[in-house]
Amino acid sequence: MNGFKKSCLSAVFLFLSPCAFCAAQGSNNSFYADSLSLRDGLDAAVKSAFFKAAGDISLGSTDKVKIKDDDVYSAVTSLRLNAGKLEAVFDTNKVAAVLEKYGAQAWQGLADPIIVWMYESGNDSGSFVGGELTAFAKAFAGSADNNKYRLMFPLLDLEDIQSVTYDTMATADSGALVAASKRYGSDFVIACVVDHLADGNISISCKLLDKDGKILYEYAGVGAADSLADNQAKAIAGVLSSLQQGNMLTAAAIADPDTLGAHGDFVRLKLYGINNLNDLVAFERVLSGIGVEGNVSCAMVSDSDAIIVNVYTQLDPSSLDGSLEHSSEFSKIEPFAYSYNHGSAKLNPQINSIGKASAQRPDTRVAVSADSLVNFPASSSAY
């Protein structure tokens, strides 16, 4: 089974146009890296690609985070050789989960902009920031961009002026701010009062609210404008990052792959009797034959020689479980756990991916002259 474990990272392989490091086309949940040098071995190349992916979704540096090889490989979707170079695809949700497991903050950014109500004053006068950004507002927005989210400022038309006043900001009237923000369709609201002081510093009061008016973050202090703009943008990104983790695969899901059943947009199954990649592809065909539409990916191999697969489907999990139970192709062991009755003989299959280096798959200078996909034979002892 070990040879299969190393080859089942993906049953369906991605063929992507060459690029140095970019997100996989057509998916916001994949990170694609190509032209990875194998000079230092396979594991080093995969880990290098992992940290490239982590850099895209992390808040701050991950240079000092020491991650075990097995956890790095748990985030891999597929690996291929092309012209002697390695191509790797990672599931960014799983990369984020690995980072969380090691205490690093993962942050994939926010798609929709955040509405900002900002009132700036100085020299006994003040006004709201709208279409024309002040120097502080520009610095704040620029730092937000660097931290993977965007800010938008209100129109300050008659409706806005009637809804939000200086008193609204000074009293931190969350209800009024949230009500005025609904027209902008943002899930979050930033309320910021900035006072320019005679010594060139600023006094700032800043709050982050959710669309229900709950205060998620607040700060009040004095300092240099550029420094405070950067610090506030980073602090808000940190709060948003923590919220985002609740919607992503957690480290617990990596540590406990046997948690079967519904997992958000997929159903997790445990399958016995899957001996090689050909069987996994056959299983996907069987699902299609009984009316189950959806992609299948191999999550990992359990210690009990079963494989854990994720079936991405809109079908109700209990209906999927019932369909498999009544299919002659499977024998039910427990809910969401089955034996596949028609697995092929344990022959050495053609393997279309590269797994983690081992005694059977040495971490060596792999086929540097190859100009096409390289099939690595599995260990004969594994089949």
Coordinates of N, CA, C and O in Angstrom, one line a residue, residues 59 107-116 118 133 136-153 190 208 226 228-238 240:
L59 N 0.3 36.0 6.5 CA 0.3 37.4 7.0 C 1.7 37.5 7.7 O 1.9 37.0 8.9
W107 N -3.6 34.0 5.6 CA -4.5 35.1 5.2 C -4.6 35.1 3.6 O -3.6 35.4 3.0
Q108 N -5.7 34.7 3.1 CA -5.9 34.7 1.6 C -6.5 35.9 1.1 O -6.7 36.1 -0.1
G109 N -6.7 36.9 1.9 CA -7.2 38.2 1.5 C -8.7 38.2 1.5 O -9.4 37.2 1.7
L110 N -9.2 39.4 1.2 CA -10.7 39.6 1.2 C -11.1 40.1 -0.2 O -10.5 41.0 -0.8
A111 N -12.1 39.4 -0.8 CA -12.5 39.7 -2.2 C -13.2 41.1 -2.3 O -12.9 41.9 -3.2
D112 N -14.1 41.3 -1.3 CA -14.9 42.5 -1.4 C -14.3 43.6 -0.6 O -13.8 43.4 0.5
P113 N -14.4 44.9 -1.0 CA -13.8 46.0 -0.2 C -14.5 46.3 1.0 O -15.7 45.9 1.2
I114 N -13.8 46.9 2.0 CA -14.4 47.3 3.2 C -14.7 48.8 3.2 O -13.9 49.6 2.7
I115 N -16.0 49.2 3.6 CA -16.3 50.6 3.6 C -15.7 51.3 4.8 O -15.7 50.7 5.9
V116 N -15.1 52.5 4.6 CA -14.4 53.2 5.6 C -15.1 54.6 5.8 O -15.1 55.4 4.9
M118 N -14.3 57.8 7.6 CA -13.1 58.4 8.2 C -13.4 59.9 8.3 O -13.7 60.6 7.4
L133 N -8.9 61.5 -1.5 CA -8.3 60.9 -0.3 C -7.2 61.9 0.3 O -6.4 62.5 -0.4
F136 N -3.2 60.7 4.8 CA -3.4 59.6 5.8 C -4.2 58.5 5.2 O -3.9 57.3 5.2
A137 N -5.4 58.9 4.5 CA -6.2 57.9 3.9 C -5.5 57.1 2.8 O -5.7 55.9 2.7
K138 N -4.7 57.8 2.0 CA -4.0 57.1 1.0 C -3.0 56.1 1.6 O -2.8 55.0 1.1
A139 N -2.3 56.5 2.7 CA -1.4 55.6 3.3 C -2.1 54.4 3.9 O -1.6 53.2 3.8
F140 N -3.2 54.6 4.5 CA -4.1 53.5 5.0 C -4.5 52.6 3.9 O -4.4 51.3 4.1
A141 N -5.0 53.1 2.8 CA -5.5 52.3 1.7 C -4.3 51.5 1.1 O -4.5 50.4 0.7
G142 N -3.2 52.2 1.0 CA -2.0 51.5 0.4 C -1.6 50.3 1.2 O -1.2 49.2 0.7
S143 N -1.5 50.5 2.5 CA -1.1 49.4 3.4 C -2.2 48.3 3.4 O -1.8 47.1 3.5
A144 N -3.5 48.6 3.3 CA -4.5 47.6 3.2 C -4.3 46.8 1.9 O -4.4 45.5 1.9
D145 N -4.0 47.4 0.8 CA -3.7 46.7 -0.5 C -2.5 45.7 -0.2 O -2.6 44.6 -0.7
N146 N -1.5 46.2 0.4 CA -0.3 45.3 0.7 C -0.7 44.1 1.6 O 0.0 43.1 1.5
N147 N -1.7 44.3 2.3 CA -2.2 43.2 3.2 C -3.4 42.4 2.7 O -4.1 41.8 3.4
K148 N -3.6 42.6 1.4 CA -4.6 41.7 0.6 C -6.0 42.0 0.9 O -6.9 41.1 0.9
Y149 N -6.4 43.3 1.2 CA -7.8 43.7 1.2 C -7.8 45.1 0.7 O -6.8 45.8 0.7
R150 N -9.0 45.5 0.3 CA -9.2 46.9 -0.3 C -10.1 47.7 0.6 O -11.0 47.2 1.2
L151 N -10.0 49.0 0.5 CA -10.8 49.9 1.2 C -11.6 50.7 0.2 O -11.2 51.0 -0.9
M152 N -12.8 51.1 0.6 CA -13.6 52.0 -0.3 C -14.2 53.1 0.7 O -14.5 52.8 1.8
F153 N -14.3 54.3 0.2 CA -14.8 55.4 0.9 C -16.2 55.8 0.4 O -16.5 55.6 -0.7
I190 N -15.2 50.0 8.7 CA -14.2 50.6 9.5 C -14.6 52.1 9.8 O -15.0 52.8 9.0
L208 N -13.1 48.3 13.9 CA -13.6 47.4 12.8 C -14.9 46.7 13.3 O -14.9 46.1 14.4
D226 N 2.1 57.9 9.1 CA 2.5 56.7 8.2 C 2.6 55.4 9.0 O 2.1 54.4 8.6
L228 N 1.1 54.7 12.0 CA -0.2 54.3 12.4 C -1.1 53.8 11.3 O -1.8 52.8 11.5
A229 N -1.0 54.3 10.1 CA -1.7 53.8 9.0 C -1.3 52.4 8.7 O -2.2 51.5 8.5
D230 N 0.0 52.2 8.7 CA 0.5 50.8 8.4 C 0.1 49.8 9.5 O -0.4 48.7 9.2
N231 N 0.3 50.2 10.7 CA 0.0 49.3 11.8 C -1.5 49.0 11.9 O -1.9 47.8 12.2
Q232 N -2.3 50.0 11.7 CA -3.8 49.7 11.7 C -4.2 48.8 10.6 O -5.0 47.9 10.8
A233 N -3.7 49.0 9.4 CA -4.0 48.1 8.3 C -3.6 46.7 8.6 O -4.3 45.7 8.3
K234 N -2.4 46.5 9.1 CA -1.9 45.2 9.4 C -2.7 44.5 10.6 O -3.1 43.3 10.5
A235 N -3.1 45.3 11.6 CA -3.9 44.8 12.7 C -5.2 44.3 12.2 O -5.7 43.2 12.6
I236 N -5.9 45.1 11.3 CA -7.2 44.7 10.8 C -7.0 43.4 10.0 O -7.9 42.5 10.0
A237 N -6.0 43.3 9.2 CA -5.7 42.1 8.4 C -5.6 40.9 9.3 O -6.1 39.8 9.0
G238 N -5.0 41.1 10.5 CA -4.9 40.0 11.4 C -6.2 39.5 11.9 O -6.4 38.3 12.1
L240 N -9.2 39.9 10.4 CA -9.9 39.3 9.3 C -9.3 37.9 9.0 O -10.1 37.0 8.7

